[in-house]
mmCIF file of C-alpha atoms and ligand atoms in Angstrom:
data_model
loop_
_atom_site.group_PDB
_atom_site.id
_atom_site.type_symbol
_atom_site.label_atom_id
_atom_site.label_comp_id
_atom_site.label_asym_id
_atom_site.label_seq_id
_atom_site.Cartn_x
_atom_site.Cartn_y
_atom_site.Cartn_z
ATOM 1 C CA UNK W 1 0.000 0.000 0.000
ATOM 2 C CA UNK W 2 0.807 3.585 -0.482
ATOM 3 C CA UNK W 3 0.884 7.080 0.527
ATOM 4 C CA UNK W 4 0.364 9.384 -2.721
ATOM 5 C CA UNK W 5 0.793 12.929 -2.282
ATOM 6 C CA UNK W 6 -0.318 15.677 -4.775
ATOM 7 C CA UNK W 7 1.373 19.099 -4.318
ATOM 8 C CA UNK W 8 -0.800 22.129 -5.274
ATOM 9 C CA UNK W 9 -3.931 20.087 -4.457
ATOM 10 C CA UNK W 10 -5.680 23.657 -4.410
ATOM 11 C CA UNK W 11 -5.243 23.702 -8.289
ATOM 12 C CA UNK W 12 -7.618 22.740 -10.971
ATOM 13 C CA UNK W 13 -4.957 19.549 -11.928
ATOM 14 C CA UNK W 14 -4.084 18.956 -8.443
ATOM 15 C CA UNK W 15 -7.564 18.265 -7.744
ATOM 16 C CA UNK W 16 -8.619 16.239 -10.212
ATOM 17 C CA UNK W 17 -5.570 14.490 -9.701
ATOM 18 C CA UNK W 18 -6.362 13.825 -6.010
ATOM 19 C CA UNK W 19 -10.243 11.932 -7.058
ATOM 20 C CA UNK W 20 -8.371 10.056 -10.218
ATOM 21 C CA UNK W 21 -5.600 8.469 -7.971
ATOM 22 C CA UNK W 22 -7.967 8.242 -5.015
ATOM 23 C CA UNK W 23 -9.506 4.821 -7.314
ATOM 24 C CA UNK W 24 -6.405 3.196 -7.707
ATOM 25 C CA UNK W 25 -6.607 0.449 -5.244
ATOM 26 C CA UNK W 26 -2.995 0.477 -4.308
ATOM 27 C CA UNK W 27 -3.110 3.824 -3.069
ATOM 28 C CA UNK W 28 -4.156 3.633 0.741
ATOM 29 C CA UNK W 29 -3.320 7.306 1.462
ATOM 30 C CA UNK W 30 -3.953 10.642 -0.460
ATOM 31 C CA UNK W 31 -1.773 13.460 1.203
ATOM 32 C CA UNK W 32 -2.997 17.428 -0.474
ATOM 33 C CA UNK W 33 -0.690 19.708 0.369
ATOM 34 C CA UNK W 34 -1.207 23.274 -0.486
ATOM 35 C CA UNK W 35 0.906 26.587 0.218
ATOM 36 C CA UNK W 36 0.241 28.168 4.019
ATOM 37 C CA UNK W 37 -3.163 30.045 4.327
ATOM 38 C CA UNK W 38 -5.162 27.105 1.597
ATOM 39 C CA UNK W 39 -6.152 24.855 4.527
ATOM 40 C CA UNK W 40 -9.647 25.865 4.618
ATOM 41 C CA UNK W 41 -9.697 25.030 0.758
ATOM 42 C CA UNK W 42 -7.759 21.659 1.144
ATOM 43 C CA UNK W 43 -10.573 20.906 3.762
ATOM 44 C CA UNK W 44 -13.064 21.515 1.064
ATOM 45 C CA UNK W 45 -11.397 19.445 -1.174
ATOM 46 C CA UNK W 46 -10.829 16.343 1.459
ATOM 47 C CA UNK W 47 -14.044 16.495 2.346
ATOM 48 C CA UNK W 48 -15.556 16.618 -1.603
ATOM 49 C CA UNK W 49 -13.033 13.789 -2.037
ATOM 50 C CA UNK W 50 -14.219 11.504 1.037
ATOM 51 C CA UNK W 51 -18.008 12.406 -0.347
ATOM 52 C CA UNK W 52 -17.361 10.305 -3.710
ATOM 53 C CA UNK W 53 -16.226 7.512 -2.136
ATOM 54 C CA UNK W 54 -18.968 5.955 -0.891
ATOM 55 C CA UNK W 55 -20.523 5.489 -5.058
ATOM 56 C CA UNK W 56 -16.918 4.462 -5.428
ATOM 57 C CA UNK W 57 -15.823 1.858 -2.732
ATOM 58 C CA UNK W 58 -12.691 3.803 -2.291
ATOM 59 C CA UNK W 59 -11.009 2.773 0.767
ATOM 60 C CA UNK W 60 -8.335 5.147 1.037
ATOM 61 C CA UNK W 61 -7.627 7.900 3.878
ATOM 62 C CA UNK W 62 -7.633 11.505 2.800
ATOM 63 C CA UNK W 63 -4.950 13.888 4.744
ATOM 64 C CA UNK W 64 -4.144 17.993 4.322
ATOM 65 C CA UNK W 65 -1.517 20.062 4.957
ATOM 66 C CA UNK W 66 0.400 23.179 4.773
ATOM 67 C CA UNK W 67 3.645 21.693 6.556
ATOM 68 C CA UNK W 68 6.391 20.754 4.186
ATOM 69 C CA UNK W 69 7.240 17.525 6.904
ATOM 70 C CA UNK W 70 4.319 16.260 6.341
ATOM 71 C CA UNK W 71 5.132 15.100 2.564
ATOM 72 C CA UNK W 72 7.460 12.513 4.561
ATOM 73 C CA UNK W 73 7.180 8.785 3.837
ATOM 74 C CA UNK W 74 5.188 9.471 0.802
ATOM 75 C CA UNK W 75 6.134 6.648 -1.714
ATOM 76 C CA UNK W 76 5.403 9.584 -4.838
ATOM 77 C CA UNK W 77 4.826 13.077 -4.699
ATOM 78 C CA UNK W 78 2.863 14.397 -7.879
ATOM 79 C CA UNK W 79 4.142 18.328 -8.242
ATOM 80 C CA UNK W 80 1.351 20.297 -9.751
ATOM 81 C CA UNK W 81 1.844 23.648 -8.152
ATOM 82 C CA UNK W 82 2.752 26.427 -9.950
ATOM 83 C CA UNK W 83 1.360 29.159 -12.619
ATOM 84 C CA UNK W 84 -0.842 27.703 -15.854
ATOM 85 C CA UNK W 85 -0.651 29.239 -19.116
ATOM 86 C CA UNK W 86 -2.953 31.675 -20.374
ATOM 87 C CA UNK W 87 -4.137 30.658 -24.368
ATOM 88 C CA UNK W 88 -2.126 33.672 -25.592
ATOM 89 C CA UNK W 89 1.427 31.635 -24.389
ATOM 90 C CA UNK W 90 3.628 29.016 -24.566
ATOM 91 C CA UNK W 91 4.235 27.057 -21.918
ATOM 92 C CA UNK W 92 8.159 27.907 -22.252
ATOM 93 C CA UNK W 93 6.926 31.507 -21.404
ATOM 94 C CA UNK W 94 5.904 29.734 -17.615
ATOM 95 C CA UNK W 95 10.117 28.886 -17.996
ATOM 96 C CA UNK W 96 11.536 31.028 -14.970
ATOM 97 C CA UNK W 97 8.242 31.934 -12.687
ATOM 98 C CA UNK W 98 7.652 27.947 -12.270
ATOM 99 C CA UNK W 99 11.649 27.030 -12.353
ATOM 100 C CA UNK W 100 11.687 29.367 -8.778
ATOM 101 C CA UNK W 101 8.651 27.449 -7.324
ATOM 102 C CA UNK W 102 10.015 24.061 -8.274
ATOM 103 C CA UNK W 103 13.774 24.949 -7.058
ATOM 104 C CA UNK W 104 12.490 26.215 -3.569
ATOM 105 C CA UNK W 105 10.490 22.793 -3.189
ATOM 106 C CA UNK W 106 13.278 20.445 -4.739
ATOM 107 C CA UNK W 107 15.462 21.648 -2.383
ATOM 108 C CA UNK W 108 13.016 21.082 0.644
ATOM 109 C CA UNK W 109 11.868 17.951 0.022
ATOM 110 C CA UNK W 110 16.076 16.480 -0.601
ATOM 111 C CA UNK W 111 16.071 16.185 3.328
ATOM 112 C CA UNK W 112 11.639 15.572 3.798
ATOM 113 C CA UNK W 113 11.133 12.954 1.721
ATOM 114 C CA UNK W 114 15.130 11.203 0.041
ATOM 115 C CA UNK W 115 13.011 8.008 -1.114
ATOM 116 C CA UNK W 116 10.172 9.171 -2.681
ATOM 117 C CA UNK W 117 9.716 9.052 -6.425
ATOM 118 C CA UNK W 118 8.933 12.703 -8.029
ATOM 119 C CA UNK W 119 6.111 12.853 -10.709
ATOM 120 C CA UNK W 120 6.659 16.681 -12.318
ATOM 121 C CA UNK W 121 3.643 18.283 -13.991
ATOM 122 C CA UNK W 122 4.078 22.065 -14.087
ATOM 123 C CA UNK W 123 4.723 23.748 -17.187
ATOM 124 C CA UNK W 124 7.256 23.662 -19.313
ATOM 125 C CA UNK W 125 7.105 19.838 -17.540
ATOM 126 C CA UNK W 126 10.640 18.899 -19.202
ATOM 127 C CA UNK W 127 12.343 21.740 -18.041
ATOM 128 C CA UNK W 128 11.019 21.706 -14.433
ATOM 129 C CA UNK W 129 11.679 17.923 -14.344
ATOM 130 C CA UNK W 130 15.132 18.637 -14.490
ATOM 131 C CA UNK W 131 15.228 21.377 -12.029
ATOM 132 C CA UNK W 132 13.689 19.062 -10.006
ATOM 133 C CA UNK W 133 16.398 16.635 -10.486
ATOM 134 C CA UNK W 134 19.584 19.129 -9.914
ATOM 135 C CA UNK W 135 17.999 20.637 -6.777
ATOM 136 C CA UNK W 136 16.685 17.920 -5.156
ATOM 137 C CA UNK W 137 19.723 15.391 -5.653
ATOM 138 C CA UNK W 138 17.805 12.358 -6.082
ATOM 139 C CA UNK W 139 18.976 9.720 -8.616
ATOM 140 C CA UNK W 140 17.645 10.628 -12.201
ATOM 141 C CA UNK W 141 15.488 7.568 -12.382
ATOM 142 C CA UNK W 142 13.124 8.911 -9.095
ATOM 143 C CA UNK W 143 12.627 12.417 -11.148
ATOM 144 C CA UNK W 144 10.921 12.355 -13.688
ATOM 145 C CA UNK W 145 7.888 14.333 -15.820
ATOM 146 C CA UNK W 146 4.279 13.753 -17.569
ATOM 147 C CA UNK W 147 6.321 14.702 -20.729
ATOM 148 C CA UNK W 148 4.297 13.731 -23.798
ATOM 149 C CA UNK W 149 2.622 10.777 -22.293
ATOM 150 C CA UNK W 150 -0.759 12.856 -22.544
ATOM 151 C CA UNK W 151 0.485 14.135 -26.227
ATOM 152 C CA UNK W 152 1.003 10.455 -27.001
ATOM 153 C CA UNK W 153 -2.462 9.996 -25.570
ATOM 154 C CA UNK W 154 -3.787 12.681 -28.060
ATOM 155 C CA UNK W 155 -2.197 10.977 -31.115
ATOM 156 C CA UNK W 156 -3.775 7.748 -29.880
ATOM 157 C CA UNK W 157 -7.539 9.033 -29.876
ATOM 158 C CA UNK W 158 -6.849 10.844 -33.353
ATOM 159 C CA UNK W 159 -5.775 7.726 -34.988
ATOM 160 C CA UNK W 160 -8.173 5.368 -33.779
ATOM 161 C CA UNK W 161 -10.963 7.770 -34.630
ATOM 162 C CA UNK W 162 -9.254 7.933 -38.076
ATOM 163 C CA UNK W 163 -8.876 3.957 -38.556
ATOM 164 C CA UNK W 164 -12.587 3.864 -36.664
ATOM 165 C CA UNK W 165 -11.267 1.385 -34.203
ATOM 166 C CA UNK W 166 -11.106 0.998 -30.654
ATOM 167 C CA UNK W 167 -8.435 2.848 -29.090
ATOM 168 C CA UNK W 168 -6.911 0.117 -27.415
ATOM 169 C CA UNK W 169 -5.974 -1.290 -31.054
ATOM 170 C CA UNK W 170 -3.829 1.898 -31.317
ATOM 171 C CA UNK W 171 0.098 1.764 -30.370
ATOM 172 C CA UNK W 172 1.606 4.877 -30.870
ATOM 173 C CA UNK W 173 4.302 7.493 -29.028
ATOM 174 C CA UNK W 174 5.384 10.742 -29.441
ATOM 175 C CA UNK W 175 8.624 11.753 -28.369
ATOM 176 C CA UNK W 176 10.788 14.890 -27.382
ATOM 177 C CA UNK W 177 9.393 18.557 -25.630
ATOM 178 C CA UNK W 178 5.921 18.476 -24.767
ATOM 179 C CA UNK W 179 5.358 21.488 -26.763
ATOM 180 C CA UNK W 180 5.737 22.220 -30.248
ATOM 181 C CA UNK W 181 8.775 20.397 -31.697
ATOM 182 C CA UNK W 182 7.375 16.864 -30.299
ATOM 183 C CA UNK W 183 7.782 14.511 -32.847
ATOM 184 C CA UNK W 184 5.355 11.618 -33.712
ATOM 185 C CA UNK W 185 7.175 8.626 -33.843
ATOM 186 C CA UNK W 186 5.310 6.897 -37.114
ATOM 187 C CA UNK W 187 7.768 3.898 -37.193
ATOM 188 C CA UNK W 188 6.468 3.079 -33.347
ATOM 189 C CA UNK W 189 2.820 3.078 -34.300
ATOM 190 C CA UNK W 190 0.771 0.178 -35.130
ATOM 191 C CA UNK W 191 -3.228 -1.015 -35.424
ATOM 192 C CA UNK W 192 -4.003 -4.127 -34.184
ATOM 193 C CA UNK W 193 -0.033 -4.861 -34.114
ATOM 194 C CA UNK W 194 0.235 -4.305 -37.829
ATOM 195 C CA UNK W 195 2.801 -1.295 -38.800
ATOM 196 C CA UNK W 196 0.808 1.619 -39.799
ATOM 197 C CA UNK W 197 2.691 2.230 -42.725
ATOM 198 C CA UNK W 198 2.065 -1.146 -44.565
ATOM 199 C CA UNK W 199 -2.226 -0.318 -44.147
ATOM 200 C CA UNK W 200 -3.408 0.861 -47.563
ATOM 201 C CA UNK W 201 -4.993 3.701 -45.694
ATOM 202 C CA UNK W 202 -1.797 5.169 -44.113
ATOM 203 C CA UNK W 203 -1.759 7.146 -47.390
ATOM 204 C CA UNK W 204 -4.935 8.995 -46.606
ATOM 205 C CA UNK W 205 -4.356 10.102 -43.164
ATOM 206 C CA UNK W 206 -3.791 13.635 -42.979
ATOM 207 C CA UNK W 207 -0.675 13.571 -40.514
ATOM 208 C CA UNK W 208 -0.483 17.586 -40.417
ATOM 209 C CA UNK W 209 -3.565 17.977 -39.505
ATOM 210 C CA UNK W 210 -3.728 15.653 -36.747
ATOM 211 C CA UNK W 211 -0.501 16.465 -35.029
ATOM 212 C CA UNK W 212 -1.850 20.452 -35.408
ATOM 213 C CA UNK W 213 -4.647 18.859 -33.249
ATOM 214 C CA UNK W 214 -2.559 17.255 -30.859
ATOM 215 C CA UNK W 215 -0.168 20.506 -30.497
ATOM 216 C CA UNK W 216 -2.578 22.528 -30.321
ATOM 217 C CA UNK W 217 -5.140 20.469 -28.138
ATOM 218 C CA UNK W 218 -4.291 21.807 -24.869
ATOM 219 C CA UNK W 219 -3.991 25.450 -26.226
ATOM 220 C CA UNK W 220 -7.382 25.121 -27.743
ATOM 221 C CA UNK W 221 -8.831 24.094 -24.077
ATOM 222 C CA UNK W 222 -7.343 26.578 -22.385
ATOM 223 C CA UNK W 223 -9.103 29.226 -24.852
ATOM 224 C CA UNK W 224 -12.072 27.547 -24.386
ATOM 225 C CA UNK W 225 -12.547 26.484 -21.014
ATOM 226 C CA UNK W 226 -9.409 27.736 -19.102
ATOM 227 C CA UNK W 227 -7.262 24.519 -18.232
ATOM 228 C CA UNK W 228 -6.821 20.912 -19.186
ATOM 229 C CA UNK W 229 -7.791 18.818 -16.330
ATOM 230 C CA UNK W 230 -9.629 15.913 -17.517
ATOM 231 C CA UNK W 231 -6.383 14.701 -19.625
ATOM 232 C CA UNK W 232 -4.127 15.234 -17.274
ATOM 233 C CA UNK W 233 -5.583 14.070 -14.691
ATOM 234 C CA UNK W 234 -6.017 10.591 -15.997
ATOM 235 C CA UNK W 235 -2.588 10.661 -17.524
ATOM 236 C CA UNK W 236 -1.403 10.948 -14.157
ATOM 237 C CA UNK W 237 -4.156 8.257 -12.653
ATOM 238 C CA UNK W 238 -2.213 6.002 -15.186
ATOM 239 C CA UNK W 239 1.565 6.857 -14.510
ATOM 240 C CA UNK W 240 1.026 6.181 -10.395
ATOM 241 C CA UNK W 241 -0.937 3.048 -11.220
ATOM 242 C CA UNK W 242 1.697 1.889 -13.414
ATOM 243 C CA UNK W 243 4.414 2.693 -10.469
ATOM 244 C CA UNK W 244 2.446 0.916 -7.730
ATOM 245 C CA UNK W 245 1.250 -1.967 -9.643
ATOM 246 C CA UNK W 246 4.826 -2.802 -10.113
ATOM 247 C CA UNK W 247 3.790 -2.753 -14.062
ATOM 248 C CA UNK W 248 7.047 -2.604 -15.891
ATOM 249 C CA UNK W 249 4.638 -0.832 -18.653
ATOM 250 C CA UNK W 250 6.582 1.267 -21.532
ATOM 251 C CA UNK W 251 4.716 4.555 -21.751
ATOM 252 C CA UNK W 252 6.523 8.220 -22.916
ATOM 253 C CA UNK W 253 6.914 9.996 -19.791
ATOM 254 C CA UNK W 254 10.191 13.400 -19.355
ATOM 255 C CA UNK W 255 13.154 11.425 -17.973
ATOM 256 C CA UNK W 256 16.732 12.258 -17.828
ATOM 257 C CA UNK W 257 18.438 10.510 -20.677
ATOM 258 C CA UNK W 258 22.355 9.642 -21.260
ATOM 259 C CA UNK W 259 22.870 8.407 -24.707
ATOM 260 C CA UNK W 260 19.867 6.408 -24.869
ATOM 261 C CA UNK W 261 17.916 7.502 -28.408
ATOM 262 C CA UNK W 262 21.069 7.450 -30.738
ATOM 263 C CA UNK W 263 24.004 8.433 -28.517
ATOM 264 C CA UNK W 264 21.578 11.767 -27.694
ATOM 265 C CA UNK W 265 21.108 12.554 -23.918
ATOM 266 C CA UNK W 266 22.226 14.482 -20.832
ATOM 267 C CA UNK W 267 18.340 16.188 -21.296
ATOM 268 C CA UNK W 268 14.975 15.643 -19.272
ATOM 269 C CA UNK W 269 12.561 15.153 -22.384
ATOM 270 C CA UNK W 270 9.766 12.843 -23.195
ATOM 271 C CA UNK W 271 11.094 9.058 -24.036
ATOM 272 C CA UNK W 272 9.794 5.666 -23.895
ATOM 273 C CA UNK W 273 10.505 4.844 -20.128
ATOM 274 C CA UNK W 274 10.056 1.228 -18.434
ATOM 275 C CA UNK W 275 8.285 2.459 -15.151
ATOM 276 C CA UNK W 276 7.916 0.431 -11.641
ATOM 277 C CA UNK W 277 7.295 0.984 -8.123
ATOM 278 C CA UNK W 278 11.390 2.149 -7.889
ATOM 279 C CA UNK W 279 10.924 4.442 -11.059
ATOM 280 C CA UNK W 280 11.941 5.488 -14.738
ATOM 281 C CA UNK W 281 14.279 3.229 -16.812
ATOM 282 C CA UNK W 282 14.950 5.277 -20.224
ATOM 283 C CA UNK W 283 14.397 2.257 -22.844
ATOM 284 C CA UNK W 284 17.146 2.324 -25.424
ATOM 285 C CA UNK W 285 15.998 3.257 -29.125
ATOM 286 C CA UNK W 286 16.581 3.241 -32.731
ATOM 287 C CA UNK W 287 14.150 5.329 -34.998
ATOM 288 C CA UNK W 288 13.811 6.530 -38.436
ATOM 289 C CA UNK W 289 16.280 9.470 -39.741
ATOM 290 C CA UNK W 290 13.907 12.002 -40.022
ATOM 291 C CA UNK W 291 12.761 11.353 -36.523
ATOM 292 C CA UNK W 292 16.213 11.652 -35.194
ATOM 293 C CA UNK W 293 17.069 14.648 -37.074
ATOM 294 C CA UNK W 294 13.642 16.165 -35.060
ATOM 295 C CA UNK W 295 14.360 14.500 -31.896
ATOM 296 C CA UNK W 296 17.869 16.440 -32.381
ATOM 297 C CA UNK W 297 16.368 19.741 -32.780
ATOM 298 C CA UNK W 298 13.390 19.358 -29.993
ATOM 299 C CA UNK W 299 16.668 18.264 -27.713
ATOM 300 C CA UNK W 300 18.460 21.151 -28.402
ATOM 301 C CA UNK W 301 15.831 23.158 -27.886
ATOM 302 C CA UNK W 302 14.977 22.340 -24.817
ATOM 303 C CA UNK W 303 18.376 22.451 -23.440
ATOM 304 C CA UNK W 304 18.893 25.657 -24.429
ATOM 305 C CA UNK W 305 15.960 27.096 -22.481
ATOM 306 C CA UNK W 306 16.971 24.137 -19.079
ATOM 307 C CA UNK W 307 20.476 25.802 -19.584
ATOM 308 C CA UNK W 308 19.071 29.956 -19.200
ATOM 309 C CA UNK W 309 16.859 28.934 -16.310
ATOM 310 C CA UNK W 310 19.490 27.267 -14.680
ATOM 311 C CA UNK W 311 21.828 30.428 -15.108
ATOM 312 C CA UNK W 312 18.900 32.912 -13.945
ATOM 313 C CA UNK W 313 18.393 30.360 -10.984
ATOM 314 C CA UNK W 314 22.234 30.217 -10.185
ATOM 315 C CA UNK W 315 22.537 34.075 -10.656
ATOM 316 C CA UNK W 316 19.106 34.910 -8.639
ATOM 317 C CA UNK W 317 17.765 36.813 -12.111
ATOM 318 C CA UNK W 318 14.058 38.149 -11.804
HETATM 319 N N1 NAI D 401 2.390 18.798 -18.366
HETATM 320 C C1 NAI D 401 1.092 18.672 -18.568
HETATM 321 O O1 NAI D 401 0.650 17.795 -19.322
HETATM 322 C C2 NAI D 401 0.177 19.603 -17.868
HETATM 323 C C3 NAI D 401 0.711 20.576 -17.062
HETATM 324 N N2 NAI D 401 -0.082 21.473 -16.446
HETATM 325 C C4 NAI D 401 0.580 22.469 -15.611
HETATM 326 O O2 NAI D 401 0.260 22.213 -14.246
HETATM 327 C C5 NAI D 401 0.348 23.452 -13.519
HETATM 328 C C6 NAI D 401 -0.929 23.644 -12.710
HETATM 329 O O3 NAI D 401 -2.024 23.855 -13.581
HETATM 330 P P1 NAI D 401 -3.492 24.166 -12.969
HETATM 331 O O4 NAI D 401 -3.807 23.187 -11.917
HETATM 332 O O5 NAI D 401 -4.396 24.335 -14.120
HETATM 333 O O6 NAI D 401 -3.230 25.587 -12.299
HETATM 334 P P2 NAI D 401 -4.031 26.250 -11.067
HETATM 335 O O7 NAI D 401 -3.752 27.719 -11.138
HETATM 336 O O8 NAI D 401 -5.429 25.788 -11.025
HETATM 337 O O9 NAI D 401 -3.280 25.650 -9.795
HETATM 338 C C7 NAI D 401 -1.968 26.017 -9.480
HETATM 339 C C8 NAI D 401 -1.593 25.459 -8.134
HETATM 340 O O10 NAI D 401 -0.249 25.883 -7.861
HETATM 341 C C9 NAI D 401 -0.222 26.581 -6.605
HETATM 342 N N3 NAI D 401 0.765 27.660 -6.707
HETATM 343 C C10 NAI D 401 0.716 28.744 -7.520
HETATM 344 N N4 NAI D 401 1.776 29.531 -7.296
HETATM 345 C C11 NAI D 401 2.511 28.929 -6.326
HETATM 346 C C12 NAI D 401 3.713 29.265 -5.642
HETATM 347 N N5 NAI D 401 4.366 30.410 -5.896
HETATM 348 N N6 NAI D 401 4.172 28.407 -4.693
HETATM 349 C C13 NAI D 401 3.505 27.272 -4.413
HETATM 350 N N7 NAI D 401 2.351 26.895 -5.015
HETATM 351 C C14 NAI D 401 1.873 27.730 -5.963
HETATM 352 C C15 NAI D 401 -1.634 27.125 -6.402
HETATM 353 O O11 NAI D 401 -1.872 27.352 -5.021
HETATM 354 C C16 NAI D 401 -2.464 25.967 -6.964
HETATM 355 O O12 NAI D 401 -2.579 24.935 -6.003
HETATM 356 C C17 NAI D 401 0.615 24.542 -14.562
HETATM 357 O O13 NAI D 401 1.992 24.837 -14.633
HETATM 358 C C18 NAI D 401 0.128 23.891 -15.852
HETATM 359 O O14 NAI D 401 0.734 24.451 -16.994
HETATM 360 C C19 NAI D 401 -1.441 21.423 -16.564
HETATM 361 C C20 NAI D 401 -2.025 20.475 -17.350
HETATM 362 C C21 NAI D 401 -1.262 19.483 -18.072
HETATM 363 O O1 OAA D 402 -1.432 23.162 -22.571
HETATM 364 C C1 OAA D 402 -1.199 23.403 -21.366
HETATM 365 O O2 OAA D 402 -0.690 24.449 -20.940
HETATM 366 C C2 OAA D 402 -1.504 22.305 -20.391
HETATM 367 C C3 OAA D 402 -0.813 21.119 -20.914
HETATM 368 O O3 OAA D 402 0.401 21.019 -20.868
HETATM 369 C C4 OAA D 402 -1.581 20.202 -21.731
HETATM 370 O O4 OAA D 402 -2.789 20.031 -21.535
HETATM 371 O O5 OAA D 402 -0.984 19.597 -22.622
#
């Protein structure tokens, strides 16, 4: 069994979060922990949370706090606190404001909680996974971010609604930032385990549009209803089930890599991970040329930007 905790449970992710990990059956305590002053709102929320149980069968205790100590002997911590983007941005515009936040927790938590995996989800998610990383000093596979597990999601639902099959049929990934130089990875993706590029069809699907769509998917939310929540929120229901069920499942979460997609690495960006209960195991690749040549650029990209927030942080910039 297992203590879960969510921090930035006051947030729209956070609490959405909290009910979609409250179901999994491994998880026997869900810790919210919000910044000093929230704990009449993480009341709320415990108490909103406790109600669904009962239609649920959920078995699981709810706890709240403000106190930083009390994140100890959590077995993962899901980081969700932080500033959202408004439509008008990117989420590299979030870059520094969040980096701050994330740096000030990492470094807390290094002494709270030294053995408890950290699940990043604050924008720009690849860049604060590895602030999380440097400042916290835990061992690169206990850090790690949503990446483009949810993108990967996206591309999944596009192209079974293309193919009108069931989504479960669909094996896809997309790899690299989760933001606009992602790249699809078309030689990983199969229907009912046959290559997508030896069905007839493939010729007909319009690939632009649909990874537009899947760029752009959060972005159009966020214009239309202010946040993502649903999609994250069961991203992340999946990742911590995956961890406490022991799963060994392959799914495209932001990990620290070495040299493990074509000798390219020392980079937190989305790859295919092998995930258990002790955490992230980057999974060794070979893809297509073109996909390397645009996993190349997305990498560079984002450790450009990890690289200036990691100057601003050392040189206390505003
Ligand atoms: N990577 C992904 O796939 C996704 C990432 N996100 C990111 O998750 C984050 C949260 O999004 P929402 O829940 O929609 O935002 P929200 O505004 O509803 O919640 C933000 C939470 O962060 C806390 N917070 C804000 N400033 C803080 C500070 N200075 N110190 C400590 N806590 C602080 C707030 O109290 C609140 O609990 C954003 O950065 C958003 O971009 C959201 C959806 C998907
Ligand atoms: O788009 C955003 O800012 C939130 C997010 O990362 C997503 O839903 O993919």
């Amino acid at each position: 069994m297992a203590k879960v905790a969510i921090v930035g449970a006051t947030g729209k992710v956070g609490q959405y979060a909290a009910l979609s990990i409250s179901r999994i059956p491994y998880v026997n305590e869900v810790q919210l922990y919000g910044r000093p002053g929230s704990e009449g709102i993480l009341e709320g929320i415990a108490r909103d949370l406790i109600d669904s149980f009962a239609a649920t069968g959920t078995d699981s205790s709810v706890s709240w706090s403000c106190s930083i100590e009390d994140l100890k002997g959590s077995d993962v911590i899901i980081f969700t606190a932080g500033v959202p983007r408004k439509a008008h941005q990117t989420r590299n515009d979030l870059a520094l404001e969040n980096a701050r936040i994330v740096k000030d927790f990492a470094e807390k938590i290094a002494t709270i909680a030294p053995d408890s995996l950290l699940l990043m989800i604050t924008n720009p998610v690849d860049i604060m996974t590895h602030v999380a990383l440097k400042y916290s000093g835990k061992k690169s596979n206990e850090v790690f971010g949503i990446g483009t597990h949810l993108d990967s999601m996206r591309l999944k639902s596009a192209i079974a609604s293309f193919f009108k099959v069931h989504v479960s049929e669909v094996h896809t990934r997309i790899i690299g930032e989760h933001g606009e130089s992602m790249v699809p990875l078309w030689s990983a993706t199969t229907i009912g385990g046959i290559q997508i590029s030896n069905l007839p069809s493939f010729a007909r699907v319009p690939i632009d549009e649909i990874m537009t769509q899947v760029k752009c998917s959060g972005q159009r939310i966020i214009a239309s209803k202010g946040a993502t929540v649903w999609g994250p929120g069961e991203a992340i229901g999946t990742l911590i089930r995956t961890i406490l069920g022991n799963e060994d499942r392959i799914l495209t979460v932001s990990a620290y890599i070495k040299a493990e997609v074509h000798n390219i690495g020392d980079v937190c960006i989305g790859v295919p991970v092998r995930i258990n209960r002790s955490g992230v195991y980057p999974v060794p690749i070979r893809i297509e040329p073109l996909e390397v040549r645009n996993f190349q650029m997305s990498v560079e990209k984002i450790r450009r930007i990890t690289k200036e927030v990691f100057n601003a942080l050392e040189n206390g910039e505003e």
